[in-house]
Coordinates of C-alpha atoms and ligand atoms in Angstrom, one line a residue:
X566 CA 30.2 5.4 -52.5
X567 CA 33.3 3.3 -51.7
X568 CA 33.8 1.7 -48.3
X569 CA 36.8 0.0 -46.8
X570 CA 37.1 -3.8 -47.4
X571 CA 39.4 -4.2 -44.5
X572 CA 39.9 -2.3 -41.2
X573 CA 43.2 -0.5 -41.0
X574 CA 45.2 -1.8 -38.0
X575 CA 48.8 -2.5 -36.9
X576 CA 50.3 -5.7 -38.1
X577 CA 49.5 -8.8 -36.0
X578 CA 52.2 -9.7 -33.4
X579 CA 50.6 -12.8 -31.8
X580 CA 48.5 -15.9 -32.7
X581 CA 46.2 -18.2 -30.9
X582 CA 44.5 -21.4 -32.1
X583 CA 41.2 -22.7 -30.9
X584 CA 38.5 -25.0 -32.2
X585 CA 35.8 -22.3 -32.2
X586 CA 35.9 -18.6 -31.7
X587 CA 32.7 -16.8 -30.8
X588 CA 32.5 -13.0 -31.5
X589 CA 30.0 -11.4 -29.1
X590 CA 28.9 -12.3 -25.6
X591 CA 25.1 -11.8 -25.5
X592 CA 22.5 -14.5 -25.4
X593 CA 23.4 -16.0 -28.8
X594 CA 27.2 -16.0 -28.3
X595 CA 27.2 -17.4 -24.8
X596 CA 24.6 -20.1 -25.7
X597 CA 26.8 -21.2 -28.6
X598 CA 29.9 -21.2 -26.4
X599 CA 28.2 -23.1 -23.6
X600 CA 26.9 -25.8 -26.0
X601 CA 30.2 -26.4 -27.7
X602 CA 32.4 -26.2 -24.6
X603 CA 32.1 -29.8 -23.3
X604 CA 34.1 -31.2 -26.2
X605 CA 35.9 -28.3 -27.9
X606 CA 38.2 -25.4 -27.0
X607 CA 36.2 -22.2 -27.4
X608 CA 37.1 -18.6 -27.0
X609 CA 34.5 -15.8 -26.6
X610 CA 35.8 -12.5 -27.9
X611 CA 34.0 -9.3 -26.7
X612 CA 35.1 -5.7 -27.3
X613 CA 33.9 -4.7 -23.8
X614 CA 32.8 -6.9 -21.0
X615 CA 30.3 -9.8 -21.1
X616 CA 27.3 -7.7 -20.3
X617 CA 27.9 -4.8 -22.6
X618 CA 25.5 -5.8 -25.4
X619 CA 21.7 -5.7 -26.0
X620 CA 20.8 -8.8 -24.0
X621 CA 21.4 -7.1 -20.7
X622 CA 18.8 -4.4 -21.6
X623 CA 16.0 -6.6 -22.9
X624 CA 12.9 -5.9 -20.8
X625 CA 10.1 -7.9 -22.2
X626 CA 11.3 -11.5 -22.0
X627 CA 11.1 -14.7 -24.1
X628 CA 8.2 -15.8 -26.1
X629 CA 7.2 -19.5 -26.0
X630 CA 4.1 -21.6 -25.8
X631 CA 3.8 -22.9 -22.3
X632 CA 0.1 -22.5 -21.5
X633 CA -1.9 -25.5 -22.7
X634 CA -4.6 -23.0 -23.7
X635 CA -2.2 -21.5 -26.2
X636 CA -0.8 -23.4 -29.2
X637 CA 2.2 -23.5 -31.5
X638 CA -0.1 -22.7 -34.4
X639 CA -1.1 -19.4 -32.6
X640 CA 2.6 -18.5 -32.1
X641 CA 3.5 -19.4 -35.7
X642 CA 0.5 -17.3 -37.0
X643 CA 1.3 -14.3 -34.8
X644 CA 5.0 -14.4 -36.0
X645 CA 4.0 -14.6 -39.6
X646 CA 1.5 -11.8 -39.4
X647 CA 4.0 -9.5 -37.7
X648 CA 6.6 -10.4 -40.3
X649 CA 4.3 -9.1 -43.1
X650 CA 4.9 -11.8 -45.6
X651 CA 8.7 -12.1 -45.5
X652 CA 9.1 -14.8 -42.7
X653 CA 10.2 -18.3 -43.7
X654 CA 7.4 -20.3 -42.3
X655 CA 9.5 -23.5 -42.0
X656 CA 12.1 -21.6 -39.9
X657 CA 9.4 -19.9 -37.8
X658 CA 8.0 -23.4 -37.0
X659 CA 11.4 -24.6 -35.9
X660 CA 11.7 -21.7 -33.6
X661 CA 8.3 -21.9 -32.1
X662 CA 8.6 -25.7 -31.6
X663 CA 11.8 -25.3 -29.7
X664 CA 10.9 -22.2 -27.7
X665 CA 9.3 -24.0 -24.7
X666 CA 12.3 -26.4 -24.4
X667 CA 14.6 -23.3 -24.5
X668 CA 12.8 -21.6 -21.7
X669 CA 12.9 -24.8 -19.6
X670 CA 16.6 -25.2 -20.4
X671 CA 17.3 -21.7 -19.2
X672 CA 15.4 -22.5 -16.0
X673 CA 17.5 -25.6 -15.5
X674 CA 20.6 -23.4 -15.9
X675 CA 19.3 -21.3 -13.0
X676 CA 17.2 -18.5 -14.6
X677 CA 14.7 -17.2 -12.2
X678 CA 11.6 -16.3 -14.2
X679 CA 8.8 -14.5 -12.4
X680 CA 6.2 -16.9 -10.8
X681 CA 2.6 -16.7 -11.8
X682 CA 0.2 -14.2 -10.4
X683 CA -2.4 -15.9 -8.3
X684 CA -5.1 -14.0 -10.1
X685 CA -4.5 -15.7 -13.5
X686 CA -5.3 -19.4 -13.2
X687 CA -3.9 -21.4 -16.1
X688 CA -5.3 -24.9 -15.9
X689 CA -2.7 -27.5 -17.0
X690 CA 0.4 -25.2 -16.9
X691 CA 2.9 -27.5 -15.1
X692 CA 5.3 -24.8 -13.9
X693 CA 4.8 -21.8 -11.7
X694 CA 5.6 -19.1 -14.2
X695 CA 4.0 -15.7 -15.1
X696 CA 3.0 -15.3 -18.7
X697 CA 2.3 -11.9 -20.2
X698 CA 1.5 -10.5 -23.6
X699 CA 3.1 -8.0 -25.9
X700 CA 2.2 -6.4 -29.2
X701 CA 1.1 -8.8 -31.9
X702 CA 0.7 -11.8 -29.6
X703 CA -2.8 -13.3 -29.5
X704 CA -2.1 -15.1 -26.2
X705 CA -0.1 -14.6 -23.0
X706 CA 3.2 -16.3 -23.8
X707 CA 6.0 -14.1 -22.6
X708 CA 8.1 -15.2 -19.6
X709 CA 9.9 -12.5 -17.7
X710 CA 12.2 -11.9 -14.8
X711 CA 12.5 -9.3 -12.2
X712 CA 9.5 -7.6 -13.8
X713 CA 11.3 -5.9 -16.6
X714 CA 14.8 -7.2 -16.1
X715 CA 14.4 -10.3 -18.2
X716 CA 17.5 -9.8 -20.3
X717 CA 19.7 -9.1 -17.3
X718 CA 18.6 -12.5 -15.8
X719 CA 19.3 -14.3 -19.1
X720 CA 22.7 -12.7 -19.3
X721 CA 23.5 -13.5 -15.7
X722 CA 22.4 -17.1 -16.1
X723 CA 24.5 -17.6 -19.3
X724 CA 27.6 -15.7 -17.9
X725 CA 27.6 -17.9 -14.9
X726 CA 27.0 -21.1 -16.8
X727 CA 29.6 -20.3 -19.5
X728 CA 32.3 -19.3 -17.1
X729 CA 31.4 -22.2 -14.8
X730 CA 31.8 -24.6 -17.8
X731 CA 35.3 -23.3 -18.5
X732 CA 34.5 -21.0 -21.5
X733 CA 37.4 -18.7 -22.0
X734 CA 36.5 -15.0 -22.5
X735 CA 38.8 -12.4 -24.1
X736 CA 37.5 -9.1 -22.9
X737 CA 38.3 -5.7 -24.5
X738 CA 39.1 -7.4 -27.8
X739 CA 37.8 -6.0 -31.1
X740 CA 37.1 -8.3 -34.0
X741 CA 38.5 -6.6 -37.1
X742 CA 38.3 -8.9 -40.1
X743 CA 37.8 -12.5 -41.0
X744 CA 40.8 -14.6 -42.0
X745 CA 39.6 -16.3 -45.2
X746 CA 41.6 -19.3 -46.4
X747 CA 40.9 -22.1 -48.7
X748 CA 39.0 -25.4 -48.3
X749 CA 40.6 -28.6 -49.6
X750 CA 38.7 -28.1 -52.9
X751 CA 40.2 -24.5 -53.2
X752 CA 37.0 -22.7 -52.4
X753 CA 37.0 -19.9 -49.8
X754 CA 36.6 -21.0 -46.2
X755 CA 36.9 -19.0 -43.0
X756 CA 39.9 -20.0 -40.9
X757 CA 40.0 -17.4 -38.2
X758 CA 39.7 -13.7 -37.3
X759 CA 42.1 -10.8 -36.9
X760 CA 41.5 -9.1 -33.5
X761 CA 42.9 -6.2 -31.5
X762 CA 43.3 -6.1 -27.8
X763 CA 42.3 -2.8 -26.3
X764 CA 42.9 -0.9 -23.1
X765 CA 39.9 0.3 -21.1
X766 CA 39.8 3.6 -23.2
X767 CA 39.7 1.7 -26.5
X768 CA 43.3 2.4 -27.5
X769 CA 45.0 -0.5 -29.3
X770 CA 47.4 -2.6 -27.2
X771 CA 48.2 -5.3 -29.8
X772 CA 46.8 -7.0 -32.9
X773 CA 46.7 -10.8 -33.2
X774 CA 45.2 -13.6 -35.3
X775 CA 43.0 -16.2 -33.8
X776 CA 42.9 -19.3 -36.1
X777 CA 39.9 -21.5 -35.6
X778 CA 38.0 -24.3 -37.4
X779 CA 34.8 -22.2 -37.0
X780 CA 34.0 -18.6 -36.4
X781 CA 30.6 -17.8 -34.9
X782 CA 29.5 -14.2 -35.3
X783 CA 27.1 -13.1 -32.5
X784 CA 27.7 -9.4 -32.3
X785 CA 24.1 -8.2 -32.3
X786 CA 22.5 -5.4 -34.3
X787 CA 23.3 -1.8 -35.2
X788 CA 20.9 0.5 -33.3
X789 CA 23.7 3.0 -32.8
X790 CA 23.5 3.9 -36.5
X791 CA 20.5 6.1 -35.4
X792 CA 20.6 9.2 -33.2
X793 CA 18.1 7.7 -30.8
X794 CA 17.9 4.0 -29.9
X795 CA 17.1 1.6 -27.1
X796 CA 20.4 -0.1 -27.8
X797 CA 23.5 0.4 -25.6
X798 CA 26.5 2.2 -26.9
X799 CA 28.3 -1.1 -27.8
X800 CA 25.7 -2.0 -30.5
X801 CA 27.6 -0.7 -33.5
X802 CA 27.0 -3.5 -36.0
X803 CA 30.6 -4.8 -35.9
X804 CA 29.5 -8.3 -37.0
X805 CA 27.4 -7.2 -39.9
X806 CA 30.1 -4.8 -41.2
X807 CA 32.8 -7.5 -40.8
X808 CA 30.7 -9.9 -42.9
X809 CA 30.1 -7.2 -45.5
X810 CA 33.8 -6.6 -45.8
X811 CA 34.3 -10.4 -46.3
X812 CA 31.9 -10.3 -49.2
X813 CA 28.9 -11.9 -47.5
X814 CA 25.4 -10.7 -48.3
X815 CA 23.3 -8.8 -45.7
X816 CA 19.6 -9.6 -46.2
X817 CA 16.7 -7.3 -45.2
X818 CA 18.9 -4.4 -44.1
X819 CA 16.0 -2.0 -44.7
X820 CA 13.9 -3.6 -42.0
X821 CA 15.0 -1.7 -38.9
X822 CA 12.4 -2.1 -36.1
X823 CA 11.5 1.1 -34.2
X824 CA 10.2 0.4 -30.7
X825 CA 7.1 2.6 -30.3
X826 CA 7.9 3.6 -26.8
X827 CA 11.2 4.8 -25.4
X828 CA 11.1 7.3 -22.6
X829 CA 11.1 10.8 -24.1
X830 CA 13.5 12.9 -22.1
X831 CA 13.3 16.2 -24.0
X832 CA 14.1 17.4 -27.5
X833 CA 17.4 16.3 -28.9
X834 CA 18.1 13.4 -26.6
X835 CA 20.7 11.2 -28.3
X836 CA 22.2 7.8 -27.9
X837 CA 20.6 5.0 -25.7
X838 CA 17.2 5.9 -24.4
X839 CA 15.3 4.1 -21.6
X840 CA 12.9 1.5 -23.0
X841 CA 9.3 1.5 -21.9
X842 CA 8.5 -2.1 -22.5
X843 CA 5.6 -3.2 -24.6
X844 CA 4.6 -5.3 -21.6
X845 CA 3.4 -2.1 -20.1
X846 CA 0.7 -2.0 -22.8
X847 CA 0.4 -5.8 -22.2
X848 CA -0.7 -4.8 -18.7
X849 CA -3.4 -2.4 -20.1
X850 CA -1.6 0.9 -20.6
X851 CA -3.0 3.2 -23.4
X852 CA -1.4 5.6 -25.8
X853 CA -2.6 9.2 -26.0
X854 CA -1.5 12.2 -28.0
X855 CA -0.7 15.5 -26.3
X856 CA -4.3 16.6 -26.9
X857 CA -5.6 13.7 -24.9
X858 CA -6.9 11.7 -27.9
X859 CA -6.3 7.9 -28.0
X860 CA -3.9 7.0 -30.8
X861 CA -4.5 3.3 -31.6
X862 CA -8.3 3.2 -31.5
X863 CA -9.6 2.6 -35.0
X864 CA -6.1 1.9 -36.4
X865 CA -5.9 -1.8 -35.8
X866 CA -8.1 -4.5 -34.2
X867 CA -5.5 -5.1 -31.5
X868 CA -5.4 -1.4 -30.7
X869 CA -2.5 -0.6 -28.3
X870 CA -1.2 -4.2 -28.7
X871 CA -1.0 -4.1 -32.4
X872 CA 2.3 -5.3 -33.9
X873 CA 5.2 -2.9 -33.2
X874 CA 5.5 -1.5 -36.8
X875 CA 1.8 -0.5 -36.8
X876 CA 2.1 1.3 -33.4
X877 CA 5.3 3.1 -34.3
X878 CA 3.8 4.2 -37.6
X879 CA 0.6 5.4 -35.9
X880 CA 2.6 7.4 -33.3
X881 CA 4.7 9.0 -36.0
X882 CA 1.7 9.9 -38.1
X883 CA 0.0 11.5 -35.0
X884 CA 3.2 13.4 -34.0
X885 CA 3.4 14.8 -37.6
X886 CA -0.1 16.4 -36.9
X887 CA 1.4 18.1 -33.8
X888 CA -1.7 17.8 -31.6
X889 CA -1.7 20.5 -28.9
X890 CA 1.5 21.8 -30.7
X891 CA 3.5 18.7 -29.7
X892 CA 5.3 16.9 -32.6
X893 CA 8.0 14.9 -30.9
X894 CA 6.3 12.7 -28.3
X895 CA 3.1 11.2 -27.2
X896 CA 2.0 9.8 -23.8
X897 CA 1.5 6.3 -22.3
X898 CA -1.0 6.1 -19.5
X899 CA -0.3 3.3 -17.1
X900 CA -1.9 5.1 -14.1
X901 CA -4.5 2.3 -13.7
X902 CA -1.6 0.1 -12.3
X903 CA -1.1 2.6 -9.5
X904 CA 1.6 1.5 -7.0
X905 CA 1.8 -1.9 -8.7
X906 CA 3.8 -0.3 -11.6
X907 CA 6.9 0.1 -9.5
X908 CA 6.9 -3.6 -8.5
X909 CA 6.1 -4.9 -12.0
X910 CA 8.4 -2.6 -13.9
X911 CA 11.2 -1.6 -11.5
X912 CA 13.7 -0.4 -14.2
X913 CA 11.1 1.7 -16.1
X914 CA 9.9 3.1 -12.8
X915 CA 13.5 4.1 -11.9
X916 CA 14.0 5.7 -15.3
X917 CA 10.7 7.7 -14.9
X918 CA 11.8 8.8 -11.4
X919 CA 15.1 10.1 -12.8
X920 CA 13.1 12.6 -14.9
X921 CA 10.9 13.4 -11.9
X922 CA 7.8 11.5 -13.1
X923 CA 5.6 9.1 -11.2
X924 CA 3.9 6.6 -13.6
X925 CA 1.4 5.7 -10.8
X926 CA -0.2 9.1 -11.2
X927 CA 1.2 10.7 -14.4
X928 CA 1.2 9.7 -18.1
X929 CA 4.7 8.8 -19.4
X930 CA 6.1 10.8 -22.3
X931 CA 7.3 8.4 -25.0
X932 CA 8.5 8.4 -28.6
X933 CA 9.7 5.7 -31.1
X934 CA 13.4 4.9 -31.4
X935 CA 15.5 2.4 -33.3
X936 CA 15.4 -1.0 -31.5
X937 CA 16.1 -4.1 -33.5
X938 CA 17.7 -5.0 -36.8
X939 CA 15.4 -7.6 -38.4
X940 CA 17.9 -8.2 -41.2
X941 CA 21.5 -9.3 -41.1
X942 CA 23.9 -12.0 -42.3
X943 CA 21.9 -14.5 -44.3
X944 CA 22.0 -17.7 -42.2
X945 CA 19.8 -20.6 -41.3
X946 CA 18.6 -21.3 -37.7
X947 CA 21.7 -23.5 -37.2
X948 CA 23.8 -20.4 -38.0
X949 CA 25.1 -21.7 -41.3
X950 CA 26.0 -18.9 -43.7
X951 CA 27.0 -18.8 -47.3
X952 CA 30.7 -19.0 -46.4
X953 CA 32.0 -22.3 -45.0
X954 CA 33.5 -22.1 -41.5
X955 CA 31.5 -19.0 -40.7
X956 CA 28.3 -19.1 -38.6
X957 CA 26.0 -16.3 -37.6
X958 CA 23.4 -16.3 -34.7
X959 CA 21.1 -13.9 -33.0
X960 CA 20.4 -10.4 -34.1
X961 CA 23.4 -10.3 -36.4
X962 CA 21.7 -12.9 -38.6
X963 CA 18.8 -13.0 -40.9
X964 CA 17.3 -16.5 -40.6
X965 CA 13.8 -15.9 -41.8
X966 CA 12.2 -15.8 -38.4
X967 CA 11.5 -12.1 -38.3
X968 CA 10.6 -11.2 -41.9
X969 CA 9.8 -7.6 -42.3
X970 CA 9.0 -7.0 -38.6
X971 CA 10.0 -9.0 -35.6
X972 CA 7.3 -10.2 -33.2
X973 CA 8.0 -9.0 -29.7
X974 CA 10.2 -11.2 -27.5
X975 CA 11.0 -13.7 -30.3
X976 CA 14.5 -12.4 -30.4
X977 CA 15.9 -13.7 -27.1
X978 CA 14.2 -17.0 -27.8
X979 CA 15.8 -17.1 -31.3
X980 CA 19.3 -16.2 -29.9
X981 CA 19.2 -19.1 -27.5
X982 CA 17.7 -21.6 -30.0
X983 CA 20.2 -20.7 -32.7
X984 CA 23.2 -20.3 -30.4
X985 CA 22.6 -23.7 -28.8
X986 CA 22.0 -25.3 -32.2
X987 CA 25.3 -24.0 -33.7
X988 CA 27.2 -24.9 -30.5
X989 CA 25.8 -28.4 -30.5
X990 CA 26.5 -28.9 -34.2
X991 CA 30.1 -27.8 -33.8
X992 CA 30.5 -30.0 -30.8
X993 CA 29.5 -32.9 -33.0
X994 CA 31.6 -32.0 -36.0
X995 CA 34.0 -29.2 -36.9
X996 CA 34.6 -28.0 -40.5
X997 CA 37.9 -29.4 -41.9
X998 CA 40.7 -26.9 -41.3
X999 CA 41.0 -24.1 -43.9
X1000 CA 44.4 -23.6 -45.5
X1001 CA 45.5 -20.1 -44.6
X1002 CA 48.0 -18.3 -46.8
X1003 CA 50.5 -15.9 -45.2
X1004 CA 48.9 -12.5 -44.7
X1005 CA 49.1 -10.3 -47.8
X1006 CA 50.4 -6.8 -47.4
X1007 CA 47.4 -4.4 -47.3
X1008 CA 46.5 -2.7 -50.6
X1009 CA 46.4 0.6 -48.9
X1010 CA 42.6 1.0 -49.3
X1011 CA 42.2 0.4 -45.6
X1012 CA 41.2 3.9 -44.5
X1013 CA 39.1 4.7 -41.5
X1014 CA 36.2 7.0 -40.8
X1015 CA 36.7 9.9 -38.4
X1016 CA 34.6 9.2 -35.3
X1017 CA 34.2 12.9 -34.8
X1018 CA 32.0 12.9 -37.8
X1019 CA 29.8 10.0 -36.7
X1020 CA 27.1 12.4 -35.4
X1021 CA 26.5 13.4 -39.0
X1022 CA 25.7 9.8 -40.0
X1023 CA 23.3 9.2 -37.1
X1024 CA 21.6 12.6 -37.6
X1025 CA 21.0 11.8 -41.3
X1026 CA 19.8 8.3 -40.5
X1027 CA 17.3 9.5 -37.8
X1028 CA 16.1 12.4 -40.0
X1029 CA 15.6 10.5 -43.2
X1030 CA 15.7 6.8 -42.6
X1031 CA 13.4 6.6 -39.5
X1032 CA 9.9 5.2 -39.0
X1033 CA 8.6 6.8 -42.2
X1034 CA 10.9 7.3 -45.3
X1035 CA 10.6 8.7 -48.8
X1036 CA 12.8 8.9 -51.9
X1037 CA 13.8 12.5 -51.3
X1038 CA 14.9 11.9 -47.7
X1039 CA 16.6 8.7 -48.6
X1040 CA 18.5 10.3 -51.5
X1041 CA 19.6 13.1 -49.1
X1042 CA 20.8 10.5 -46.6
X1043 CA 22.7 8.7 -49.3
X1044 CA 24.3 12.0 -50.5
X1045 CA 25.4 12.8 -46.9
X1046 CA 26.9 9.3 -46.5
X1047 CA 28.6 9.5 -49.9
X1048 CA 30.2 12.8 -48.9
X1049 CA 31.2 11.3 -45.5
X1050 CA 32.6 8.1 -47.1
X1051 CA 35.0 10.3 -49.1
X1052 CA 36.0 11.7 -45.7
X1053 CA 37.5 8.4 -44.7
X1054 CA 41.2 9.0 -44.7
X1055 CA 44.5 7.6 -44.0
X1056 CA 45.1 10.1 -41.2
X1057 CA 42.6 8.5 -38.8
X1058 CA 44.3 6.3 -36.3
X1059 CA 43.1 2.8 -35.5
X1060 CA 41.1 2.6 -32.3
X1061 CA 37.8 1.2 -31.0
X1062 CA 36.2 4.5 -31.8
X1063 CA 37.4 4.7 -35.4
X1064 CA 36.6 1.1 -36.1
X1065 CA 33.1 1.5 -34.7
X1066 CA 32.6 4.6 -36.8
X1067 CA 33.8 2.9 -39.9
X1068 CA 31.4 0.0 -39.2
X1069 CA 28.5 2.3 -38.6
X1070 CA 29.2 4.2 -41.9
X1071 CA 29.3 0.9 -43.7
X1072 CA 26.0 -0.3 -42.2
X1073 CA 24.2 3.1 -42.7
X1074 CA 25.1 2.8 -46.4
X1075 CA 23.7 -0.7 -46.6
X1076 CA 20.5 0.3 -44.9
X1077 CA 19.9 3.4 -47.0
X1078 CA 20.7 1.5 -50.3
X1079 CA 18.2 -1.2 -49.5
X1080 CA 15.6 1.3 -48.3
X1081 CA 15.9 3.3 -51.5
X1082 CA 15.4 0.1 -53.6
X1083 CA 12.3 -1.2 -51.8
X1084 CA 9.6 1.0 -53.3
X1085 CA 6.7 -0.2 -51.1
X1086 CA 5.7 -0.2 -47.4
X1087 CA 6.0 -3.4 -45.6
X1088 CA 6.5 -4.3 -41.9
X1089 CA 8.9 -1.8 -40.4
X1090 CA 9.9 -0.3 -43.8
X1091 CA 7.4 2.5 -44.4
X1092 CA 7.6 4.8 -47.4
X1093 CA 5.2 7.8 -47.5
X1094 CA 5.8 7.9 -51.3
X1095 CA 5.0 4.2 -51.7
X1096 CA 2.4 3.6 -49.0
X1097 CA 1.0 0.4 -50.4
X1098 CA 2.3 -3.2 -49.7
X1099 CA 3.0 -4.5 -53.2
X1100 CA 2.7 -8.3 -54.0
X1101 CA 5.6 -7.8 -56.5
X1102 CA 7.8 -6.9 -53.5
X1103 CA 7.1 -10.2 -51.7
X1104 CA 10.8 -10.9 -51.8
X1105 CA 14.1 -10.2 -50.0
X1106 CA 16.9 -7.8 -51.0
X1107 CA 20.5 -8.3 -50.1
X1108 CA 23.3 -5.9 -50.0
X1109 CA 26.9 -6.7 -50.7
X1110 CA 30.2 -4.8 -51.0
X1111 CA 31.8 -5.5 -54.3
X1112 CA 35.6 -6.0 -54.5
X1113 CA 36.1 -2.2 -54.8
X1114 CA 34.0 -1.5 -51.7
X1115 CA 31.0 -0.2 -53.6
X1116 CA 27.6 -1.0 -52.2
X1117 CA 25.5 -3.3 -54.5
X1118 CA 21.8 -4.1 -53.8
X1119 CA 20.3 -7.2 -55.5
X1120 CA 17.4 -9.7 -55.1
X1121 CA 18.2 -12.3 -52.5
X1122 CA 18.1 -16.0 -53.5
X1123 CA 15.1 -17.9 -52.0
X1124 CA 17.1 -19.6 -49.2
X1125 CA 20.7 -20.1 -47.8
Ligands
SIN1839 C1 9.9 -4.7 -24.9 O1 10.0 -5.1 -23.8 O2 9.0 -4.0 -25.3 C2 10.9 -5.2 -25.9 C3 10.8 -6.6 -26.1 C4 11.4 -7.0 -27.4 O3 12.0 -6.1 -28.1 O4 11.2 -8.1 -27.8

């Protein structure tokens, strides 16, 4: 299979120069921009508007040890257990240590987290804040806002702070490819990014080059590569695909986390599905199959609050048995909350009402859906990648925090820790300028994938590369993608749709290649033909595009 090494686009007609360009406007990108802004010029590039990404939709909240009865050791242990052997313990410790400061920092910026319930006394807790629990956590340590509108509050806070601090935002601007120049010693160094300004319908208005001393990728994950996902439509893996095209390795691509419970709205629902937060189970809700049998009892000591990969796998296994003839959803019973449900989970309540359901009195139909990309561009928690001048933060990166399965609500925390760290580092010191050669004329290999055929990609991914995989299904997905990759052609015109489609095809190929290679089950990569977790597989894989655009999977080096 051969994939484009460059996105086809009209020739650049304009140029800008800034110190730092940030691609993406969620929690990670805005945290970076905010931290660097006091001393550097910074431009945030986003293909839609500030709030179009995943941050806005996060329900659960931010994990961090605030309760004196909890400890960083507990949080570290829970993260390592969820990560199924592939976390980097040192990086996890850095995250967990900085998480409480990060939460207090957001509060100082104006984030309104929900105050404590009077019925849960927490001796020694010095702020009035509610703490809840989600899957895999041994203690209440998730802060939330507006009940289940935590991400929206984080996004609002960062939007306001960044814009107030004078961060410039370029809306409706698509990041196409990195501009890779030379460091003084002649080695490759990123010197900017080629972008396209779009109109509101995604048609190209102009193409330009933004030169910068540092490019920070914060474009989020790639949930839209699957037919059913909790991610909004904008989450098309643009940052990961751009990095692949620049020759960077993508680590842990096979570890796609499926959230156990999105609202099931009927057979064949596609695209973004309403999330039913794990915090609902944190408040005591129980999973049942259609025959009324409990699902999680006897599966894991934490039962309904087991780590997410365990719950998703158990639901999938139960659906495969088709209890009471139902093979595509199960039920979540939160009726014990009664009228309190609407107050604690207003967004989920509204989504349920839209399908005519009252969670105070009825069980909620739910099913797993793609939710989070645990892998990504190999980076450390300061965003440093293998290519000088290029940084990656948030879901787009693979820092070692999540391993084979992310612990719930660690991701917003990671985005703000890593974003703030990279912004602060770049405020202190910028890379030396890269020398950029005049743009070479394209080789002609820059063909695009037809967006009208994207459905074939997401259908194959959901059918064969979902919660449970096997060699036959993965080979079938690979063959579909191979056929579709030959359907990239010079006749497809550049537009937001065709660039996103090309990015998604690229990422699908990376995920399937890594999933085929990993012949074991670990974390959120489950193979029915290799059900055991194998000590020999206690290692990372990385995917690269070779110079011809072929996908290559290889063992990842131990660290960045
Ligand atoms: C949820 O609210 O269940 C999602 C939280 C997360 O993905 O961390």
